[in-house]
Amino acid sequence: MFRRLPTILAAQFLCAVALAAPVKTPHVEAELIAERTAFEPGRTATVALRLKIADHWHTYWKNPGDSGLPTRIKWTLPESVGAGEIQWPHPGKLPLGPLMNYGYSGEVLHLVEIATPATLRPGDTLPLKARAEWLVCKDVCIPESAELELVLTAGADNGQPDPRWADAFRQAREALPAPLANWSAEAGLNGRDLTIRLQPPAGTRAPASSLTFFPERENLVEAAAPQLLTRDGEGYRLAVKLMEPVPQDLGAITGVLVADRDWPGLASRKAVQVSAKVGGALPPAKANADAELGGSLLLALVFALVGGAILNLMPCVFPVLGIKVMGFIEHAHGERRLRRMQGLLFAAGVLVSFWVLAGVMLALRAGGAQLGWGFQRQSPAFVACLAALFFVLALNLLGVFEMGLRVQSLAGNVSVRNMRFDAFSSGVLACLVATPCTAPFMGAAVGFTLAQPAWASVLVFTALAIGMALPVVLLSYFPHALALLPRPGKWMETFKQAMAFPLLATVIWLAWVLGAQAGNDAVLALFAGLLLIGIAAWIYGRWAHSGSLWRQAAPALLAVAGLAVAWPTHLVAPGAIAAPRAGELPWQPWSREKVAELRAKGAPVFVDFTAAWCITCQVNKRLALNDAAVVKRFAELGVTPLKADWTNMDPKITEALAEFGRNAVPVYVLYSADKNAAPKLLPEVLTSSIVLDELNRLPKASVAVANPVTR
Amino acid sequence: MKQLLALAVFAALPASALANAVVGQPAPAFTEKDLSGKTVSLADYKGKVVVVEWNNPNCPFVEKHYTKSGNLPALQKKYGQDVVWLAVNSTNPSHQDYMSNEKLSGYMKANNAAPAAYLVDADGSMGRAYGAKTTPHMYVIDRDGKLLYNGAIDDKRGTNPDEIKTAKNYVVSALGELKDGKPVSTPTSAPYGCSVKY
């Protein structure tokens, strides 16, 4: 405190007088400058308060955000001379821990129009005096001020642009928010969620992929809350979080929208002024017909279709697909019509399952619950049941027992009704087991639906389902593709038995997932339960056909007992991260605060959104993230690795994922040392070279941080 | 794909971990240690009106109301009989504005400040629960523990102590209206000052 007091006092009373020279305060160089060499009496002349702010310090916009103070100019002017309001260039975001400020760094010009008297003659001078006051902050805040002067000279016309400041004025004018002519703006308020809807005039396309809204009114918008941009037809929707309580008198919302590129028809202008009338919740967004535009529904549908097809290749679907393909071979000697019908029924099973999922998801979303793809996996009971199901299926494939239906199928004597049910239910089963697999495209597609109206979500889910069912349907329609498969024969039994092992491998994986969720005891209980279920299956297979009621009931009782034993009863607390082992990244637990804190320090951060039940995550960790070169590069660049473990449902992580438009893991996010740079999302399937490339692409500044910042 | 992702990445993640104490709702409970190490909870003051003031002596806006004017110390004394006035410091110990309890005591004494307690919220938990953004940031809590006021100390947003004379002090008017049994005319305002150094 006392070591800094003299600085503050010095700053407080530092009010030097400028004639032409700029005034230097401890953190700012200030001066009044004129745009042109002369002014025409009776017209306005543009002058500017120019602040050159010391590196890493900042001054404030007219709404300073969560803290701070706008810069002020108090004019002392000759009679009959008037000064207009400050024309504020658009601000930037200045995050500060959990707070957010709006302001300027580097050099900023505050433009002011001066109305000059018509009575002056060419050659006359017009002295302007102003006291400028600003708050300049870094970690600490210093109020500074300067007494400034500028003498304008009247001319026959308004002279030439002053060459010293021509560039500065041009840039300042480009940074002024432009009026957004012919666009329509409206806003919908739903609780604390305000959605600003912008529609361009016909024939105009809104190309920006990022928008930031800076509200004019203070204490209205939650400044630090992320703003969500979605497409609405050719325009935008920007969702903004309001502070509580929302003002009763909020008739309209005005502010500045800053895009990441020029607005259509406004060269070099990234900022526009918007004023939107606030009404009730907005109607659903319009789909965008132009597939070139990011975020259009069509694009999401294409991704969903491809993602669904890729699901067939995922390890957790493949065994089921194998069973299905086997079914085709069994029936290949049957009628073509039956085969096709089977394919379509399989597709129907997939569709219905996805619709049920979509319905559940929408219902939960409507209920305010946070939901993500693969959420079933977060319930230990579901994991245990799935393990039991896969175990039973494996035993079945190994021939420990055979279901009546299967025996008949193999004999080629299946009734039409049973076959239909079989096809339909294998579609359902395929979906059930597909849930934990996030194919590379699917995360984005499903994430997209979170911000979409219900009908769009259903469409995306439908596309996913069609994509998933497509290969099987195609096989059923094009038997010549089937001909590529081996003829039915004895090998089928061998193949069937072999298919048991991927299922057993899945059981191992599920047991491991359960261990991560509910601890060692739960795994022991699961295996004990599986043992009972195994005995039940064996009894059923060996004696069930002997007719005795008891022999039918015993396996059922044993199976129920097995499930009861396997049922997990408690969860272990998540978040505990094992001490880093040699040769692995020194993970720290993720939290929003931690990210903000590290970023505030200018430290690059890598976040791994992961879960024990996510196979892709584990593969990436083993093969890419724990690669020796990657670990070394992390240390060299001082990148702090944070792990967001989603194994058990953590709503904070769900929320963070939603902010990236995702609701499934893995998601990898790399923040550079530049606080204002958008984070970079890495692909869902990583290789060490992808990670190294991204690390090497970090701005040079971050290399200066020698060690990971830990606290 | 890329475009879709770019769209999905709509904002950086310095997102607010601040809650916000909302007027009309129960004020967030807290338990903090004061400068002498004594534990202080909101529950201790049930039945009393509580004023909470966010403080950081190194902030020029706080100086405006302390060293430069004696405004806040005078208010603490004036209302000391009727209300429980709590000063809170949420400065992170790693920040250069952080002061030891000893130095804070010295500062308060030197300024004749007399809050009922000066709470040390070094981990920022109380500040985050209240959504304290600036120093000063003022809160008034009624006898039932309900929040009556959340916002700035007054309507003159600056560091010049001369402004205090003509300023409308929101806390003073809220306390006055409470005493007269009237509703608080300005229950919220935008706080101004330095950011709280979380």
Short mmCIF file of N, CA, C and O in Angstrom, two decimals, chain A residues 295-389:
data_model
loop_
_atom_site.label_atom_id
_atom_site.label_comp_id
_atom_site.label_asym_id
_atom_site.label_seq_id
_atom_site.Cartn_x
_atom_site.Cartn_y
_atom_site.Cartn_z
N GLY A 295 -23.15 -23.55 -39.64
CA GLY A 295 -24.24 -23.59 -38.70
C GLY A 295 -25.59 -23.75 -39.35
O GLY A 295 -26.60 -23.81 -38.66
N SER A 296 -25.65 -23.81 -40.69
CA SER A 296 -26.96 -23.99 -41.30
C SER A 296 -27.49 -25.36 -40.95
O SER A 296 -26.73 -26.30 -40.72
N LEU A 297 -28.80 -25.46 -40.92
CA LEU A 297 -29.43 -26.72 -40.54
C LEU A 297 -29.05 -27.81 -41.53
O LEU A 297 -28.77 -28.94 -41.16
N LEU A 298 -29.01 -27.43 -42.83
CA LEU A 298 -28.70 -28.42 -43.86
C LEU A 298 -27.35 -29.05 -43.59
O LEU A 298 -27.18 -30.27 -43.66
N LEU A 299 -26.39 -28.20 -43.25
CA LEU A 299 -25.04 -28.68 -42.99
C LEU A 299 -25.07 -29.64 -41.79
O LEU A 299 -24.45 -30.70 -41.81
N ALA A 300 -25.82 -29.24 -40.80
CA ALA A 300 -25.89 -30.08 -39.60
C ALA A 300 -26.51 -31.43 -39.96
O ALA A 300 -26.08 -32.47 -39.46
N LEU A 301 -27.50 -31.40 -40.86
CA LEU A 301 -28.14 -32.65 -41.27
C LEU A 301 -27.16 -33.55 -42.01
O LEU A 301 -27.13 -34.76 -41.81
N VAL A 302 -26.36 -32.93 -42.88
CA VAL A 302 -25.35 -33.71 -43.62
C VAL A 302 -24.37 -34.33 -42.64
O VAL A 302 -24.04 -35.51 -42.71
N PHE A 303 -23.92 -33.53 -41.68
CA PHE A 303 -22.98 -34.05 -40.67
C PHE A 303 -23.63 -35.18 -39.90
O PHE A 303 -23.00 -36.19 -39.60
N ALA A 304 -24.88 -34.99 -39.56
CA ALA A 304 -25.57 -36.01 -38.78
C ALA A 304 -25.67 -37.31 -39.57
O ALA A 304 -25.45 -38.39 -39.03
N LEU A 305 -25.95 -37.17 -40.88
CA LEU A 305 -26.07 -38.35 -41.74
C LEU A 305 -24.73 -39.09 -41.80
O LEU A 305 -24.66 -40.31 -41.59
N VAL A 306 -23.67 -38.34 -42.08
CA VAL A 306 -22.33 -38.95 -42.16
C VAL A 306 -21.94 -39.51 -40.80
O VAL A 306 -21.42 -40.63 -40.70
N GLY A 307 -22.22 -38.73 -39.76
CA GLY A 307 -21.88 -39.17 -38.41
C GLY A 307 -22.59 -40.48 -38.07
O GLY A 307 -22.00 -41.39 -37.50
N GLY A 308 -23.86 -40.57 -38.46
CA GLY A 308 -24.63 -41.78 -38.20
C GLY A 308 -24.02 -42.98 -38.91
O GLY A 308 -23.89 -44.07 -38.33
N ALA A 309 -23.60 -42.76 -40.17
CA ALA A 309 -22.99 -43.86 -40.92
C ALA A 309 -21.68 -44.29 -40.27
O ALA A 309 -21.38 -45.48 -40.16
N ILE A 310 -20.92 -43.30 -39.82
CA ILE A 310 -19.63 -43.61 -39.18
C ILE A 310 -19.84 -44.39 -37.89
O ILE A 310 -19.01 -45.21 -37.50
N LEU A 311 -20.99 -44.14 -37.25
CA LEU A 311 -21.30 -44.86 -36.02
C LEU A 311 -21.19 -46.38 -36.22
O LEU A 311 -20.81 -47.11 -35.31
N ASN A 312 -21.52 -46.84 -37.44
CA ASN A 312 -21.47 -48.27 -37.72
C ASN A 312 -20.07 -48.84 -37.55
O ASN A 312 -19.90 -50.01 -37.30
N LEU A 313 -19.08 -47.98 -37.72
CA LEU A 313 -17.70 -48.45 -37.63
C LEU A 313 -17.14 -48.34 -36.22
O LEU A 313 -16.03 -48.76 -35.95
N MET A 314 -17.91 -47.75 -35.33
CA MET A 314 -17.44 -47.56 -33.96
C MET A 314 -17.35 -48.90 -33.24
O MET A 314 -18.19 -49.77 -33.46
N PRO A 315 -16.36 -49.04 -32.37
CA PRO A 315 -16.18 -50.33 -31.71
C PRO A 315 -17.40 -50.80 -30.94
O PRO A 315 -17.63 -52.01 -30.83
N CYS A 316 -18.19 -49.88 -30.42
CA CYS A 316 -19.31 -50.35 -29.61
C CYS A 316 -20.53 -50.70 -30.46
O CYS A 316 -21.52 -51.20 -29.95
N VAL A 317 -20.50 -50.39 -31.75
CA VAL A 317 -21.62 -50.76 -32.61
C VAL A 317 -21.26 -51.97 -33.44
O VAL A 317 -22.11 -52.78 -33.78
N PHE A 318 -19.98 -52.08 -33.74
CA PHE A 318 -19.54 -53.08 -34.69
C PHE A 318 -19.99 -54.50 -34.35
O PHE A 318 -20.49 -55.20 -35.23
N PRO A 319 -19.85 -54.92 -33.08
CA PRO A 319 -20.32 -56.28 -32.77
C PRO A 319 -21.79 -56.47 -33.13
O PRO A 319 -22.16 -57.52 -33.67
N VAL A 320 -22.60 -55.48 -32.85
CA VAL A 320 -24.02 -55.59 -33.15
C VAL A 320 -24.23 -55.64 -34.66
O VAL A 320 -25.03 -56.43 -35.17
N LEU A 321 -23.49 -54.81 -35.36
CA LEU A 321 -23.56 -54.81 -36.82
C LEU A 321 -23.20 -56.20 -37.33
O LEU A 321 -23.83 -56.73 -38.24
N GLY A 322 -22.18 -56.78 -36.68
CA GLY A 322 -21.76 -58.13 -37.04
C GLY A 322 -22.91 -59.11 -36.91
O GLY A 322 -23.19 -59.90 -37.83
N ILE A 323 -23.61 -59.00 -35.79
CA ILE A 323 -24.75 -59.88 -35.57
C ILE A 323 -25.79 -59.69 -36.66
O ILE A 323 -26.35 -60.63 -37.21
N LYS A 324 -26.00 -58.40 -37.00
CA LYS A 324 -27.01 -58.07 -38.00
C LYS A 324 -26.62 -58.63 -39.37
O LYS A 324 -27.43 -59.25 -40.07
N VAL A 325 -25.37 -58.41 -39.74
CA VAL A 325 -24.90 -58.89 -41.04
C VAL A 325 -25.05 -60.42 -41.10
O VAL A 325 -25.45 -60.98 -42.13
N MET A 326 -24.74 -61.03 -39.96
CA MET A 326 -24.89 -62.48 -39.87
C MET A 326 -26.33 -62.87 -40.16
O MET A 326 -26.60 -63.85 -40.87
N GLY A 327 -27.24 -62.09 -39.60
CA GLY A 327 -28.66 -62.35 -39.82
C GLY A 327 -29.00 -62.32 -41.30
O GLY A 327 -29.75 -63.16 -41.80
N PHE A 328 -28.39 -61.36 -42.01
CA PHE A 328 -28.64 -61.26 -43.45
C PHE A 328 -28.19 -62.52 -44.17
O PHE A 328 -28.87 -63.04 -45.04
N ILE A 329 -27.01 -62.97 -43.75
CA ILE A 329 -26.47 -64.14 -44.42
C ILE A 329 -27.40 -65.33 -44.20
O ILE A 329 -27.70 -66.10 -45.10
N GLU A 330 -27.89 -65.41 -42.96
CA GLU A 330 -28.80 -66.50 -42.64
C GLU A 330 -30.02 -66.49 -43.54
O GLU A 330 -30.52 -67.53 -43.96
N HIS A 331 -30.47 -65.27 -43.82
CA HIS A 331 -31.72 -65.17 -44.57
C HIS A 331 -31.51 -64.95 -46.05
O HIS A 331 -32.45 -64.75 -46.79
N ALA A 332 -30.25 -64.93 -46.49
CA ALA A 332 -29.97 -64.59 -47.88
C ALA A 332 -30.62 -65.56 -48.85
O ALA A 332 -30.96 -65.18 -49.97
N HIS A 333 -30.87 -66.76 -48.40
CA HIS A 333 -31.51 -67.72 -49.30
C HIS A 333 -33.02 -67.50 -49.37
O HIS A 333 -33.70 -68.10 -50.18
N GLY A 334 -33.50 -66.63 -48.51
CA GLY A 334 -34.94 -66.37 -48.47
C GLY A 334 -35.37 -65.42 -49.57
O GLY A 334 -34.60 -65.06 -50.47
N GLU A 335 -36.59 -64.98 -49.49
CA GLU A 335 -37.12 -64.09 -50.52
C GLU A 335 -36.47 -62.72 -50.45
O GLU A 335 -36.14 -62.24 -49.37
N ARG A 336 -36.36 -62.09 -51.61
CA ARG A 336 -35.79 -60.77 -51.67
C ARG A 336 -36.66 -59.77 -50.89
O ARG A 336 -36.17 -58.91 -50.17
N ARG A 337 -37.98 -59.95 -51.04
CA ARG A 337 -38.91 -59.04 -50.39
C ARG A 337 -38.74 -59.07 -48.87
O ARG A 337 -38.71 -58.04 -48.20
N LEU A 338 -38.60 -60.26 -48.34
CA LEU A 338 -38.42 -60.41 -46.90
C LEU A 338 -37.13 -59.73 -46.44
O LEU A 338 -37.09 -59.07 -45.42
N ARG A 339 -36.08 -59.92 -47.24
CA ARG A 339 -34.79 -59.35 -46.89
C ARG A 339 -34.88 -57.81 -46.84
O ARG A 339 -34.42 -57.16 -45.92
N ARG A 340 -35.54 -57.28 -47.89
CA ARG A 340 -35.68 -55.82 -47.93
C ARG A 340 -36.51 -55.33 -46.75
O ARG A 340 -36.19 -54.32 -46.13
N MET A 341 -37.55 -56.08 -46.49
CA MET A 341 -38.41 -55.67 -45.39
C MET A 341 -37.61 -55.68 -44.08
O MET A 341 -37.75 -54.80 -43.25
N GLN A 342 -36.76 -56.67 -43.94
CA GLN A 342 -35.93 -56.74 -42.74
C GLN A 342 -35.03 -55.52 -42.61
O GLN A 342 -34.88 -54.95 -41.55
N GLY A 343 -34.42 -55.15 -43.75
CA GLY A 343 -33.56 -53.97 -43.74
C GLY A 343 -34.33 -52.74 -43.31
O GLY A 343 -33.88 -51.95 -42.48
N LEU A 344 -35.54 -52.60 -43.87
CA LEU A 344 -36.34 -51.42 -43.55
C LEU A 344 -36.79 -51.45 -42.09
O LEU A 344 -36.84 -50.42 -41.42
N LEU A 345 -37.09 -52.67 -41.60
CA LEU A 345 -37.51 -52.78 -40.20
C LEU A 345 -36.35 -52.43 -39.27
O LEU A 345 -36.54 -51.79 -38.23
N PHE A 346 -35.16 -52.86 -39.67
CA PHE A 346 -33.98 -52.47 -38.89
C PHE A 346 -33.89 -50.93 -38.85
O PHE A 346 -33.72 -50.32 -37.80
N ALA A 347 -34.07 -50.31 -40.02
CA ALA A 347 -34.03 -48.85 -40.10
C ALA A 347 -35.12 -48.26 -39.21
O ALA A 347 -34.89 -47.27 -38.50
N ALA A 348 -36.30 -48.87 -39.21
CA ALA A 348 -37.39 -48.36 -38.39
C ALA A 348 -37.02 -48.43 -36.91
O ALA A 348 -37.29 -47.51 -36.14
N GLY A 349 -36.38 -49.55 -36.54
CA GLY A 349 -35.94 -49.69 -35.15
C GLY A 349 -34.98 -48.59 -34.77
O GLY A 349 -35.08 -47.97 -33.70
N VAL A 350 -34.03 -48.32 -35.67
CA VAL A 350 -33.06 -47.26 -35.41
C VAL A 350 -33.78 -45.91 -35.29
O VAL A 350 -33.55 -45.14 -34.35
N LEU A 351 -34.68 -45.65 -36.26
CA LEU A 351 -35.39 -44.37 -36.27
C LEU A 351 -36.18 -44.16 -34.98
O LEU A 351 -36.09 -43.11 -34.34
N VAL A 352 -36.95 -45.19 -34.63
CA VAL A 352 -37.80 -45.06 -33.44
C VAL A 352 -36.93 -44.81 -32.21
O VAL A 352 -37.22 -43.94 -31.39
N SER A 353 -35.82 -45.53 -32.11
CA SER A 353 -34.94 -45.34 -30.96
C SER A 353 -34.41 -43.91 -30.89
O SER A 353 -34.35 -43.30 -29.84
N PHE A 354 -33.99 -43.42 -32.06
CA PHE A 354 -33.44 -42.06 -32.06
C PHE A 354 -34.52 -41.04 -31.74
O PHE A 354 -34.26 -40.03 -31.10
N TRP A 355 -35.74 -41.31 -32.23
CA TRP A 355 -36.83 -40.38 -31.92
C TRP A 355 -37.13 -40.39 -30.43
O TRP A 355 -37.40 -39.36 -29.83
N VAL A 356 -37.10 -41.60 -29.86
CA VAL A 356 -37.33 -41.70 -28.42
C VAL A 356 -36.25 -40.89 -27.69
O VAL A 356 -36.53 -40.08 -26.80
N LEU A 357 -34.99 -41.09 -28.12
CA LEU A 357 -33.89 -40.34 -27.51
C LEU A 357 -34.11 -38.84 -27.67
O LEU A 357 -33.93 -38.07 -26.72
N ALA A 358 -34.49 -38.43 -28.90
CA ALA A 358 -34.71 -37.01 -29.16
C ALA A 358 -35.82 -36.49 -28.26
O ALA A 358 -35.73 -35.41 -27.69
N GLY A 359 -36.88 -37.30 -28.14
CA GLY A 359 -38.01 -36.90 -27.31
C GLY A 359 -37.60 -36.72 -25.87
O GLY A 359 -37.92 -35.72 -25.22
N VAL A 360 -36.84 -37.70 -25.37
CA VAL A 360 -36.37 -37.62 -23.99
C VAL A 360 -35.47 -36.40 -23.81
O VAL A 360 -35.61 -35.64 -22.85
N MET A 361 -34.59 -36.21 -24.79
CA MET A 361 -33.67 -35.09 -24.71
C MET A 361 -34.43 -33.77 -24.69
O MET A 361 -34.13 -32.87 -23.91
N LEU A 362 -35.44 -33.67 -25.58
CA LEU A 362 -36.21 -32.43 -25.65
C LEU A 362 -36.99 -32.23 -24.35
O LEU A 362 -37.08 -31.12 -23.84
N ALA A 363 -37.55 -33.32 -23.83
CA ALA A 363 -38.33 -33.21 -22.61
C ALA A 363 -37.44 -32.72 -21.48
O ALA A 363 -37.80 -31.83 -20.71
N LEU A 364 -36.25 -33.31 -21.41
CA LEU A 364 -35.34 -32.91 -20.35
C LEU A 364 -34.86 -31.48 -20.54
O LEU A 364 -34.73 -30.71 -19.59
N ARG A 365 -34.60 -31.15 -21.81
CA ARG A 365 -34.15 -29.78 -22.09
C ARG A 365 -35.24 -28.80 -21.68
O ARG A 365 -34.98 -27.78 -21.06
N ALA A 366 -36.48 -29.15 -22.04
CA ALA A 366 -37.60 -28.30 -21.68
C ALA A 366 -37.70 -28.19 -20.17
O ALA A 366 -38.04 -27.16 -19.62
N GLY A 367 -37.41 -29.28 -19.49
CA GLY A 367 -37.48 -29.27 -18.04
C GLY A 367 -36.29 -28.60 -17.41
O GLY A 367 -36.14 -28.58 -16.20
N GLY A 368 -35.40 -28.09 -18.23
CA GLY A 368 -34.26 -27.36 -17.70
C GLY A 368 -33.11 -28.26 -17.32
O GLY A 368 -32.08 -27.81 -16.86
N ALA A 369 -33.26 -29.55 -17.52
CA ALA A 369 -32.15 -30.44 -17.18
C ALA A 369 -31.08 -30.34 -18.26
O ALA A 369 -31.35 -30.04 -19.41
N GLN A 370 -29.89 -30.58 -17.86
CA GLN A 370 -28.83 -30.55 -18.85
C GLN A 370 -28.58 -31.98 -19.30
O GLN A 370 -28.44 -32.88 -18.50
N LEU A 371 -28.55 -32.15 -20.60
CA LEU A 371 -28.44 -33.51 -21.10
C LEU A 371 -27.35 -33.59 -22.15
O LEU A 371 -27.16 -32.69 -22.93
N GLY A 372 -26.65 -34.70 -22.19
CA GLY A 372 -25.62 -34.88 -23.22
C GLY A 372 -25.70 -36.26 -23.79
O GLY A 372 -26.22 -37.20 -23.18
N TRP A 373 -25.22 -36.39 -24.98
CA TRP A 373 -25.12 -37.66 -25.65
C TRP A 373 -24.26 -38.58 -24.80
O TRP A 373 -23.19 -38.21 -24.36
N GLY A 374 -24.70 -39.78 -24.57
CA GLY A 374 -23.91 -40.70 -23.77
C GLY A 374 -24.18 -40.53 -22.29
O GLY A 374 -23.46 -41.06 -21.47
N PHE A 375 -25.20 -39.81 -21.97
CA PHE A 375 -25.49 -39.58 -20.56
C PHE A 375 -25.87 -40.85 -19.83
O PHE A 375 -25.67 -40.96 -18.65
N GLN A 376 -26.45 -41.79 -20.60
CA GLN A 376 -26.82 -43.04 -19.93
C GLN A 376 -25.59 -43.64 -19.28
O GLN A 376 -25.66 -44.28 -18.25
N ARG A 377 -24.46 -43.44 -19.97
CA ARG A 377 -23.23 -44.01 -19.46
C ARG A 377 -22.85 -43.44 -18.10
O ARG A 377 -21.99 -43.95 -17.42
N GLN A 378 -23.47 -42.34 -17.74
CA GLN A 378 -23.10 -41.72 -16.48
C GLN A 378 -23.88 -42.31 -15.33
O GLN A 378 -23.65 -41.96 -14.19
N SER A 379 -24.79 -43.20 -15.65
CA SER A 379 -25.50 -43.87 -14.57
C SER A 379 -24.83 -45.23 -14.36
O SER A 379 -24.84 -46.07 -15.25
N PRO A 380 -24.24 -45.48 -13.19
CA PRO A 380 -23.57 -46.76 -12.94
C PRO A 380 -24.52 -47.93 -13.12
O PRO A 380 -24.11 -48.99 -13.60
N ALA A 381 -25.78 -47.76 -12.76
CA ALA A 381 -26.72 -48.85 -12.91
C ALA A 381 -26.87 -49.22 -14.38
O ALA A 381 -26.92 -50.40 -14.74
N PHE A 382 -26.90 -48.22 -15.24
CA PHE A 382 -27.01 -48.49 -16.67
C PHE A 382 -25.77 -49.24 -17.16
O PHE A 382 -25.87 -50.18 -17.94
N VAL A 383 -24.61 -48.81 -16.66
CA VAL A 383 -23.37 -49.46 -17.07
C VAL A 383 -23.39 -50.93 -16.66
O VAL A 383 -23.07 -51.82 -17.44
N ALA A 384 -23.81 -51.19 -15.42
CA ALA A 384 -23.84 -52.56 -14.93
C ALA A 384 -24.82 -53.40 -15.76
O ALA A 384 -24.51 -54.52 -16.15
N CYS A 385 -25.98 -52.85 -16.05
CA CYS A 385 -26.97 -53.58 -16.83
C CYS A 385 -26.44 -53.88 -18.23
O CYS A 385 -26.63 -54.98 -18.77
N LEU A 386 -25.78 -52.88 -18.82
CA LEU A 386 -25.24 -53.07 -20.16
C LEU A 386 -24.17 -54.15 -20.15
O LEU A 386 -24.10 -54.99 -21.06
N ALA A 387 -23.34 -54.15 -19.10
CA ALA A 387 -22.30 -55.18 -18.97
C ALA A 387 -22.96 -56.55 -18.91
O ALA A 387 -22.52 -57.50 -19.58
N ALA A 388 -24.03 -56.64 -18.13
CA ALA A 388 -24.74 -57.92 -18.01
C ALA A 388 -25.33 -58.33 -19.35
O ALA A 388 -25.22 -59.49 -19.77
N LEU A 389 -25.91 -57.39 -20.07
CA LEU A 389 -26.51 -57.67 -21.37
C LEU A 389 -25.46 -58.20 -22.34
O LEU A 389 -25.66 -59.21 -23.02
#
